[in-house]
Structures are given as structure tokens and as C-alpha cells.
PDB file of C-alpha atoms and ligand atoms in Angstrom:
ATOM      1  CA  MET A  11     -35.751 -23.640  64.756  1.00 94.00           C
ATOM      2  CA  ARG A  12     -34.561 -26.922  63.538  1.00 96.00           C
ATOM      3  CA  ILE A  13     -32.513 -26.588  59.947  1.00 97.00           C
ATOM      4  CA  ASP A  14     -34.676 -28.877  58.373  1.00 96.00           C
ATOM      5  CA  LYS A  15     -37.615 -26.675  58.979  1.00 93.00           C
ATOM      6  CA  TYR A  16     -35.843 -23.643  57.948  1.00 94.00           C
ATOM      7  CA  LEU A  17     -34.968 -25.639  54.755  1.00 94.00           C
ATOM      8  CA  ALA A  18     -38.418 -26.425  54.213  1.00 90.00           C
ATOM      9  CA  ASN A  19     -40.011 -23.556  54.905  1.00 87.00           C
ATOM     10  CA  MET A  20     -37.497 -21.630  52.409  1.00 87.00           C
ATOM     11  CA  ASN A  21     -38.969 -24.174  49.934  1.00 85.00           C
ATOM     12  CA  VAL A  22     -35.412 -25.870  49.200  1.00 91.00           C
ATOM     13  CA  GLY A  23     -37.037 -29.114  49.318  1.00 90.00           C
ATOM     14  CA  SER A  24     -39.612 -31.313  51.097  1.00 89.00           C
ATOM     15  CA  ARG A  25     -38.226 -32.460  54.581  1.00 93.00           C
ATOM     16  CA  LYS A  26     -37.472 -35.809  53.006  1.00 95.00           C
ATOM     17  CA  GLU A  27     -35.356 -33.544  50.060  1.00 95.00           C
ATOM     18  CA  VAL A  28     -33.866 -31.818  52.658  1.00 96.00           C
ATOM     19  CA  HIS A  29     -32.777 -34.589  55.377  1.00 97.00           C
ATOM     20  CA  ALA A  30     -31.262 -35.759  51.941  1.00 97.00           C
ATOM     21  CA  LEU A  31     -29.172 -32.782  51.304  1.00 97.00           C
ATOM     22  CA  ILE A  32     -28.278 -33.137  55.199  1.00 97.00           C
ATOM     23  CA  LYS A  33     -26.936 -36.444  55.005  1.00 97.00           C
ATOM     24  CA  LYS A  34     -24.920 -35.251  51.392  1.00 96.00           C
ATOM     25  CA  GLY A  35     -23.002 -32.871  53.578  1.00 96.00           C
ATOM     26  CA  VAL A  36     -23.886 -29.888  51.618  1.00 97.00           C
ATOM     27  CA  VAL A  37     -25.823 -27.484  54.130  1.00 97.00           C
ATOM     28  CA  THR A  38     -23.284 -25.104  56.300  1.00 97.00           C
ATOM     29  CA  VAL A  39     -24.423 -23.014  58.953  1.00 97.00           C
ATOM     30  CA  ASN A  40     -22.122 -20.576  59.913  1.00 97.00           C
ATOM     31  CA  SER A  41     -19.632 -22.463  57.582  1.00 96.00           C
ATOM     32  CA  GLU A  42     -19.763 -25.310  60.019  1.00 96.00           C
ATOM     33  CA  GLY A  43     -21.122 -28.494  58.141  1.00 96.00           C
ATOM     34  CA  VAL A  44     -24.238 -29.672  59.416  1.00 97.00           C
ATOM     35  CA  LYS A  45     -24.662 -32.944  60.550  1.00 95.00           C
ATOM     36  CA  THR A  46     -28.335 -33.488  61.920  1.00 96.00           C
ATOM     37  CA  PRO A  47     -31.537 -32.392  60.489  1.00 97.00           C
ATOM     38  CA  LYS A  48     -32.503 -31.444  64.283  1.00 97.00           C
ATOM     39  CA  GLN A  49     -29.383 -28.983  64.506  1.00 97.00           C
ATOM     40  CA  GLN A  50     -31.303 -25.437  66.062  1.00 96.00           C
ATOM     41  CA  VAL A  51     -30.584 -22.191  63.803  1.00 96.00           C
ATOM     42  CA  LYS A  52     -31.649 -18.540  64.413  1.00 93.00           C
ATOM     43  CA  GLU A  53     -32.838 -16.295  61.848  1.00 88.00           C
ATOM     44  CA  SER A  54     -29.854 -14.422  61.581  1.00 90.00           C
ATOM     45  CA  ASP A  55     -27.328 -17.424  60.655  1.00 95.00           C
ATOM     46  CA  GLU A  56     -25.936 -17.984  57.499  1.00 96.00           C
ATOM     47  CA  VAL A  57     -26.828 -20.936  56.042  1.00 97.00           C
ATOM     48  CA  LEU A  58     -25.683 -22.006  52.912  1.00 97.00           C
ATOM     49  CA  VAL A  59     -26.897 -25.002  50.362  1.00 97.00           C
ATOM     50  CA  ASP A  60     -24.284 -26.111  47.921  1.00 96.00           C
ATOM     51  CA  GLY A  61     -22.403 -23.082  48.301  1.00 95.00           C
ATOM     52  CA  GLN A  62     -26.178 -21.030  47.652  1.00 94.00           C
ATOM     53  CA  GLU A  63     -27.487 -18.494  50.874  1.00 95.00           C
ATOM     54  CA  ILE A  64     -30.217 -19.467  51.621  1.00 94.00           C
ATOM     55  CA  LYS A  65     -32.140 -16.605  53.829  1.00 90.00           C
ATOM     56  CA  TYR A  66     -34.714 -16.596  56.063  1.00 90.00           C
ATOM     57  CA  GLN A  67     -37.759 -14.497  54.832  1.00 89.00           C
ATOM     58  CA  LYS A  68     -41.204 -15.492  56.953  1.00 88.00           C
ATOM     59  CA  TYR A  69     -43.793 -13.627  54.429  1.00 92.00           C
ATOM     60  CA  HIS A  70     -43.252 -13.279  50.468  1.00 93.00           C
ATOM     61  CA  TYR A  71     -45.303 -11.047  48.314  1.00 96.00           C
ATOM     62  CA  PHE A  72     -46.167 -11.334  44.873  1.00 97.00           C
ATOM     63  CA  LEU A  73     -48.037  -9.272  42.197  1.00 98.00           C
ATOM     64  CA  MET A  74     -49.756 -11.374  39.596  1.00 98.00           C
ATOM     65  CA  ASN A  75     -51.196 -10.004  36.269  1.00 98.00           C
ATOM     66  CA  LYS A  76     -54.359 -12.489  36.646  1.00 98.00           C
ATOM     67  CA  PRO A  77     -55.501 -14.010  33.244  1.00 98.00           C
ATOM     68  CA  LYS A  78     -58.921 -14.631  32.673  1.00 98.00           C
ATOM     69  CA  GLY A  79     -60.053 -18.043  33.340  1.00 98.00           C
ATOM     70  CA  VAL A  80     -58.598 -18.841  37.159  1.00 98.00           C
ATOM     71  CA  LEU A  81     -60.330 -18.496  40.190  1.00 98.00           C
ATOM     72  CA  SER A  82     -58.916 -16.036  42.588  1.00 97.00           C
ATOM     73  CA  ALA A  83     -58.960 -18.641  45.478  1.00 95.00           C
ATOM     74  CA  THR A  84     -56.711 -21.309  46.993  1.00 96.00           C
ATOM     75  CA  GLU A  85     -58.204 -24.198  46.279  1.00 93.00           C
ATOM     76  CA  ASP A  86     -61.295 -25.536  44.083  1.00 94.00           C
ATOM     77  CA  ARG A  87     -62.471 -28.752  43.516  1.00 95.00           C
ATOM     78  CA  SER A  88     -62.785 -28.631  39.502  1.00 96.00           C
ATOM     79  CA  GLN A  89     -60.954 -25.116  38.523  1.00 97.00           C
ATOM     80  CA  ARG A  90     -57.486 -23.782  38.078  1.00 97.00           C
ATOM     81  CA  THR A  91     -57.157 -20.765  40.777  1.00 98.00           C
ATOM     82  CA  VAL A  92     -54.258 -18.208  40.575  1.00 98.00           C
ATOM     83  CA  ILE A  93     -52.081 -20.602  43.239  1.00 98.00           C
ATOM     84  CA  SER A  94     -51.474 -23.140  39.867  1.00 97.00           C
ATOM     85  CA  LEU A  95     -49.932 -20.171  38.037  1.00 98.00           C
ATOM     86  CA  LEU A  96     -47.183 -19.917  41.090  1.00 97.00           C
ATOM     87  CA  LYS A  97     -43.823 -21.924  40.482  1.00 95.00           C
ATOM     88  CA  SER A  98     -43.956 -24.884  42.556  1.00 90.00           C
ATOM     89  CA  GLN A  99     -40.826 -22.788  45.107  1.00 86.00           C
ATOM     90  CA  ASP A 100     -43.354 -20.270  45.343  1.00 92.00           C
ATOM     91  CA  ARG A 101     -46.115 -21.354  46.896  1.00 92.00           C
ATOM     92  CA  TYR A 102     -45.261 -21.045  50.396  1.00 90.00           C
ATOM     93  CA  GLN A 103     -47.613 -22.278  53.270  1.00 88.00           C
ATOM     94  CA  GLY A 104     -50.461 -19.791  53.710  1.00 93.00           C
ATOM     95  CA  ILE A 105     -50.203 -17.890  50.764  1.00 96.00           C
ATOM     96  CA  ALA A 106     -53.222 -16.796  49.139  1.00 96.00           C
ATOM     97  CA  PRO A 107     -54.796 -13.662  47.263  1.00 97.00           C
ATOM     98  CA  VAL A 108     -55.809 -11.045  48.728  1.00 95.00           C
ATOM     99  CA  GLY A 109     -59.532 -10.010  47.906  1.00 91.00           C
ATOM    100  CA  ARG A 110     -60.844 -11.337  44.711  1.00 94.00           C
ATOM    101  CA  LEU A 111     -61.131 -10.759  41.341  1.00 98.00           C
ATOM    102  CA  ASP A 112     -63.609 -11.848  39.424  1.00 98.00           C
ATOM    103  CA  LYS A 113     -63.063 -15.074  37.044  1.00 98.00           C
ATOM    104  CA  ASP A 114     -63.313 -13.318  34.064  1.00 98.00           C
ATOM    105  CA  THR A 115     -61.368 -10.143  35.551  1.00 98.00           C
ATOM    106  CA  THR A 116     -57.637  -9.926  34.641  1.00 98.00           C
ATOM    107  CA  GLY A 117     -54.986  -7.687  36.321  1.00 98.00           C
ATOM    108  CA  LEU A 118     -52.880  -6.527  39.440  1.00 98.00           C
ATOM    109  CA  LEU A 119     -53.486  -9.345  41.945  1.00 98.00           C
ATOM    110  CA  LEU A 120     -51.527  -9.489  45.012  1.00 97.00           C
ATOM    111  CA  LEU A 121     -51.006 -12.617  46.752  1.00 97.00           C
ATOM    112  CA  THR A 122     -48.906 -13.352  49.742  1.00 96.00           C
ATOM    113  CA  ASN A 123     -48.866 -15.383  52.964  1.00 95.00           C
ATOM    114  CA  ASP A 124     -48.585 -12.885  55.437  1.00 94.00           C
ATOM    115  CA  GLY A 125     -52.212 -13.273  57.216  1.00 92.00           C
ATOM    116  CA  GLN A 126     -52.403 -10.049  59.073  1.00 89.00           C
ATOM    117  CA  LEU A 127     -51.662  -7.578  55.594  1.00 88.00           C
ATOM    118  CA  ASN A 128     -54.153 -10.039  53.772  1.00 87.00           C
ATOM    119  CA  HIS A 129     -56.438  -9.108  56.952  1.00 86.00           C
ATOM    120  CA  GLU A 130     -55.744  -5.575  57.142  1.00 86.00           C
ATOM    121  CA  LEU A 131     -56.427  -4.876  53.261  1.00 85.00           C
ATOM    122  CA  LEU A 132     -59.264  -5.704  53.175  1.00 84.00           C
ATOM    123  CA  ALA A 133     -60.931  -5.109  56.862  1.00 81.00           C
ATOM    124  CA  PRO A 134     -64.143  -2.878  55.886  1.00 76.00           C
ATOM    125  CA  ASN A 135     -63.029   0.328  57.282  1.00 76.00           C
ATOM    126  CA  LYS A 136     -58.861  -0.068  56.032  1.00 76.00           C
ATOM    127  CA  HIS A 137     -59.988  -0.690  52.534  1.00 79.00           C
ATOM    128  CA  VAL A 138     -57.289   0.902  50.128  1.00 90.00           C
ATOM    129  CA  ASP A 139     -58.183   2.633  46.424  1.00 93.00           C
ATOM    130  CA  LYS A 140     -58.441   0.491  43.718  1.00 96.00           C
ATOM    131  CA  ILE A 141     -58.519   1.642  40.289  1.00 98.00           C
ATOM    132  CA  TYR A 142     -60.124  -0.358  37.107  1.00 98.00           C
ATOM    133  CA  ARG A 143     -59.962  -0.369  33.540  1.00 98.00           C
ATOM    134  CA  ALA A 144     -63.203  -1.247  31.681  1.00 98.00           C
ATOM    135  CA  LYS A 145     -65.009  -1.421  28.113  1.00 98.00           C
ATOM    136  CA  ILE A 146     -68.540  -0.751  28.854  1.00 98.00           C
ATOM    137  CA  ALA A 147     -71.480  -1.760  26.472  1.00 98.00           C
ATOM    138  CA  GLY A 148     -73.838   1.803  26.702  1.00 98.00           C
ATOM    139  CA  VAL A 149     -72.516   5.713  26.656  1.00 98.00           C
ATOM    140  CA  VAL A 150     -70.950   6.589  30.110  1.00 98.00           C
ATOM    141  CA  ASP A 151     -71.291  10.370  30.043  1.00 97.00           C
ATOM    142  CA  GLY A 152     -71.184  13.385  32.468  1.00 97.00           C
ATOM    143  CA  GLU A 153     -74.559  12.344  33.851  1.00 97.00           C
ATOM    144  CA  THR A 154     -72.896   8.864  34.971  1.00 98.00           C
ATOM    145  CA  VAL A 155     -70.117  10.620  36.203  1.00 98.00           C
ATOM    146  CA  LYS A 156     -72.308  12.925  38.594  1.00 98.00           C
ATOM    147  CA  THR A 157     -74.322   9.593  40.108  1.00 97.00           C
ATOM    148  CA  PHE A 158     -71.274   7.965  40.493  1.00 97.00           C
ATOM    149  CA  ALA A 159     -69.757  10.683  42.447  1.00 97.00           C
ATOM    150  CA  MET A 160     -72.621  11.011  44.718  1.00 96.00           C
ATOM    151  CA  GLY A 161     -72.400   7.530  45.508  1.00 96.00           C
ATOM    152  CA  ILE A 162     -74.775   5.376  43.882  1.00 94.00           C
ATOM    153  CA  THR A 163     -77.001   2.952  45.318  1.00 94.00           C
ATOM    154  CA  LEU A 164     -77.123  -0.749  43.840  1.00 93.00           C
ATOM    155  CA  GLY A 165     -80.269  -2.915  42.772  1.00 87.00           C
ATOM    156  CA  ASP A 166     -80.569  -4.378  46.514  1.00 92.00           C
ATOM    157  CA  GLY A 167     -80.293  -1.403  48.050  1.00 92.00           C
ATOM    158  CA  THR A 168     -76.387  -1.186  49.236  1.00 93.00           C
ATOM    159  CA  LYS A 169     -75.651   2.512  49.585  1.00 94.00           C
ATOM    160  CA  LEU A 170     -71.872   2.812  47.717  1.00 95.00           C
ATOM    161  CA  LYS A 171     -69.389   5.283  49.020  1.00 94.00           C
ATOM    162  CA  PRO A 172     -68.610   8.211  45.965  1.00 96.00           C
ATOM    163  CA  ALA A 173     -66.569   6.695  43.450  1.00 97.00           C
ATOM    164  CA  GLU A 174     -64.389   8.775  41.081  1.00 98.00           C
ATOM    165  CA  LEU A 175     -65.679   7.790  37.234  1.00 98.00           C
ATOM    166  CA  LYS A 176     -63.053   9.125  34.317  1.00 98.00           C
ATOM    167  CA  ILE A 177     -64.247   8.593  30.601  1.00 98.00           C
ATOM    168  CA  LEU A 178     -61.265   7.293  28.166  1.00 98.00           C
ATOM    169  CA  LYS A 179     -63.621   6.903  25.096  1.00 98.00           C
ATOM    170  CA  GLN A 180     -67.481   7.480  24.059  1.00 97.00           C
ATOM    171  CA  ASP A 181     -68.459   6.077  21.134  1.00 97.00           C
ATOM    172  CA  GLN A 182     -72.313   6.875  20.516  1.00 96.00           C
ATOM    173  CA  LEU A 183     -72.272   4.883  17.399  1.00 97.00           C
ATOM    174  CA  ASN A 184     -71.431   1.523  18.824  1.00 97.00           C
ATOM    175  CA  ASP A 185     -73.007   2.172  22.150  1.00 97.00           C
ATOM    176  CA  CYS A 186     -69.644   1.370  24.117  1.00 98.00           C
ATOM    177  CA  SER A 187     -67.532   3.227  26.367  1.00 98.00           C
ATOM    178  CA  GLU A 188     -63.747   3.343  27.766  1.00 98.00           C
ATOM    179  CA  ILE A 189     -63.436   3.896  31.429  1.00 98.00           C
ATOM    180  CA  GLU A 190     -60.837   4.357  34.414  1.00 98.00           C
ATOM    181  CA  ILE A 191     -62.686   4.049  38.022  1.00 98.00           C
ATOM    182  CA  LYS A 192     -61.506   4.365  41.167  1.00 98.00           C
ATOM    183  CA  ILE A 193     -63.013   2.505  44.461  1.00 96.00           C
ATOM    184  CA  ARG A 194     -62.316   2.500  47.600  1.00 90.00           C
ATOM    185  CA  GLU A 195     -65.096  -0.563  48.744  1.00 90.00           C
ATOM    186  CA  GLY A 196     -64.498  -4.429  47.719  1.00 89.00           C
ATOM    187  CA  LYS A 197     -68.280  -5.261  47.260  1.00 91.00           C
ATOM    188  CA  TYR A 198     -68.708  -8.653  45.550  1.00 92.00           C
ATOM    189  CA  HIS A 199     -68.747  -7.994  41.679  1.00 95.00           C
ATOM    190  CA  GLN A 200     -68.773  -4.371  42.444  1.00 96.00           C
ATOM    191  CA  ILE A 201     -67.903  -2.580  39.283  1.00 97.00           C
ATOM    192  CA  LYS A 202     -70.424  -4.728  37.234  1.00 98.00           C
ATOM    193  CA  ARG A 203     -73.262  -3.985  39.752  1.00 97.00           C
ATOM    194  CA  MET A 204     -72.453  -0.464  39.346  1.00 97.00           C
ATOM    195  CA  PHE A 205     -73.126  -0.100  35.897  1.00 98.00           C
ATOM    196  CA  GLY A 206     -75.612  -2.723  36.155  1.00 96.00           C
ATOM    197  CA  ALA A 207     -77.500   0.146  38.404  1.00 96.00           C
ATOM    198  CA  VAL A 208     -77.183   2.600  35.506  1.00 96.00           C
ATOM    199  CA  ARG A 209     -78.430  -0.175  32.914  1.00 96.00           C
ATOM    200  CA  MET A 210     -75.205  -0.519  31.406  1.00 98.00           C
ATOM    201  CA  LYS A 211     -73.014  -3.716  30.901  1.00 98.00           C
ATOM    202  CA  VAL A 212     -69.395  -3.912  31.764  1.00 98.00           C
ATOM    203  CA  VAL A 213     -67.735  -5.989  29.046  1.00 98.00           C
ATOM    204  CA  GLU A 214     -64.102  -6.116  29.890  1.00 98.00           C
ATOM    205  CA  LEU A 215     -62.450  -5.540  33.204  1.00 98.00           C
ATOM    206  CA  GLU A 216     -59.053  -5.068  34.682  1.00 98.00           C
ATOM    207  CA  ARG A 217     -57.384  -4.143  37.994  1.00 98.00           C
ATOM    208  CA  ILE A 218     -54.858  -1.324  37.381  1.00 98.00           C
ATOM    209  CA  LYS A 219     -53.657   0.116  40.630  1.00 97.00           C
ATOM    210  CA  MET A 220     -54.196  -0.982  44.927  1.00 95.00           C
ATOM    211  CA  GLY A 221     -52.841   1.748  47.016  1.00 92.00           C
ATOM    212  CA  ASN A 222     -49.498   2.670  45.931  1.00 91.00           C
ATOM    213  CA  LEU A 223     -48.940  -0.450  43.751  1.00 94.00           C
ATOM    214  CA  THR A 224     -49.552  -0.456  39.907  1.00 97.00           C
ATOM    215  CA  LEU A 225     -49.577  -3.236  37.646  1.00 98.00           C
ATOM    216  CA  PRO A 226     -46.390  -2.978  35.516  1.00 98.00           C
ATOM    217  CA  GLN A 227     -47.385  -2.711  31.740  1.00 96.00           C
ATOM    218  CA  ASP A 228     -44.587  -5.168  30.460  1.00 98.00           C
ATOM    219  CA  LEU A 229     -45.826  -7.761  32.932  1.00 98.00           C
ATOM    220  CA  ARG A 230     -48.161 -10.549  31.142  1.00 98.00           C
ATOM    221  CA  LEU A 231     -51.442 -12.488  31.972  1.00 98.00           C
ATOM    222  CA  GLY A 232     -50.571 -14.901  34.141  1.00 98.00           C
ATOM    223  CA  ASP A 233     -46.351 -13.744  35.275  1.00 98.00           C
ATOM    224  CA  TYR A 234     -45.954 -12.070  38.540  1.00 98.00           C
ATOM    225  CA  ILE A 235     -43.090 -10.324  40.205  1.00 98.00           C
ATOM    226  CA  GLU A 236     -41.831 -10.587  43.873  1.00 96.00           C
ATOM    227  CA  LEU A 237     -42.683  -7.133  45.927  1.00 94.00           C
ATOM    228  CA  SER A 238     -40.293  -6.387  48.650  1.00 86.00           C
ATOM    229  CA  LEU A 239     -40.921  -5.428  51.764  1.00 80.00           C
ATOM    230  CA  GLU A 240     -40.436  -1.981  52.027  1.00 81.00           C
ATOM    231  CA  LYS A 241     -42.600  -1.557  48.577  1.00 84.00           C
ATOM    232  CA  ILE A 242     -45.475  -3.066  50.695  1.00 86.00           C
ATOM    233  CA  LYS A 243     -45.339  -1.579  53.867  1.00 80.00           C
ATOM    234  CA  ASN A 244     -46.279   1.775  51.976  1.00 78.00           C
ATOM    235  CA  ILE A 245     -49.294   0.255  50.224  1.00 79.00           C
ATOM    236  CA  LYS A 246     -51.564   1.970  52.378  1.00 66.00           C
TER     237      LYS A 246
HETATM  238  N1  LIG B  12     -66.018  -5.315  40.565  1.00 78.63           N
HETATM  239  C1  LIG B  12     -66.158  -6.640  39.777  1.00 78.63           C
HETATM  240  O1  LIG B  12     -66.958  -6.447  39.743  1.00 78.63           O
HETATM  241  N2  LIG B  12     -65.375  -7.698  39.762  1.00 78.63           N
HETATM  242  C2  LIG B  12     -64.473  -7.969  39.866  1.00 78.63           C
HETATM  243  O2  LIG B  12     -63.100  -8.429  39.945  1.00 78.63           O
HETATM  244  C3  LIG B  12     -63.914  -6.602  40.720  1.00 78.63           C
HETATM  245  C4  LIG B  12     -64.248  -5.300  40.809  1.00 78.63           C
END
């Protein structure tokens, strides 16, 4: 591919900015100065800008702690999306969240420009386990655990797969609970609708696990980390 495309793809700058860098003489390929933006390079070449190596990496994977108030979407006419939380150099072409968390849900959200992986993780027969923590208005008890374990039927008749529900805290006096729930599917508003089906309400919802990925405890809301390909390969 052309050196200007290579550098632009690696977010070194826009095509125009990259052309300026080449003109300035600060770009080298395998220790040779680059004279024209048309020069061809391979992904295995050693490319330096101002002495700093720019490795070619086609796909990027970010694990974000999604805050409340932003949409899990790539764009929206009137509301902020999770893409706006990425630094400009991380806004790779095609980057998108893998699945959705509701606007008021926090926690683990994967973002990638690897369309194939995104598609695979969302395909109905390939869904990975997801674990959520939630505060519930209502007392979750052994009966609720059993109902969820058998596979609940939603108000619209949708029959869900069995879900593992763990009670973390049960407060009879204040009629509320804290729970952890593991689900395999990813239906629209799934957890909220599951509790709705047993006449309870989700007050707070946070995703803490997806496949083998865990939300790091020290990752602040709105922050994100880049994941290695190795880590992603084992997600399923
Ligand atoms: N289930 C929900 O109800 N909302 C989410 O954001 C995720 C799962």
C-alpha cells in the first residue's frame, strides 16, 4: 500500500498532514528517506516518523468502562455516543461497539474495527456469556433464582435460555436487592425485561464480564484500555 495510506490508517495524521511530514523529510522506510507519498510499503517494513516506529496494526480492540448518559452507537444526531469518548488517534475507521448497553447501563463495552469479530460475537448461535451486577427494586429470593434457572418467558412470549442468578444482598425492610446474573443471549433490554417479568425493577445495571474479559476494577467510568490480539482471540 502507499506510505501515505499506511500512515493515515495508523492515525499518524490526515492524508494532508502525512504529505507534509513526508515533505519535511521525517519519514523513513527501512532506514531510507521517503520522497513521495506514492511510495509502496509492506506491513512488514520498518516505518519511522521522526525516529518513532509506526507498526502496522489493522485491527484494534478497546475495553471501555461505559458511563451512563452515552449511547452505544457509532453516531447519533443529538446525543453523545461512546465513540466520542475515544481519543482522536483511536477513532479508527469502522470502529464500533460490540453490541449495546442501554444509555443508563454502565460497564464493560468492547469496541473494535474488526467487523468480523463484531459480527461473530453477536451472531445468535455464538453469543458469549455475559455477567451483570444490578440493584433491584424488590426482594429477589430462591424462587426468583429457580424461575430464572428454568428459562423465563418475557411479557411478549419470548422464551429465554436459563440464566444464573446470584443474590448478593437482600433487604426486606427496604424492599431491594443486589444481584449478579449470567446470561448467554443479548436481547433488547434483556435484564430489565427479565425482572419486569417477575414484577421487579432494575434500578442500576453494570456489565462486569463478557466471555473471558473482565472489567478491571481500577478502570474509571469513561476510560478504556487497548487489548492485545491474544486476549481477544480467547474471548469465546
Ligand atoms: N440488559 C438490559 O436490560 N440492559 C442492558 O444495557 C444490557 C442488558
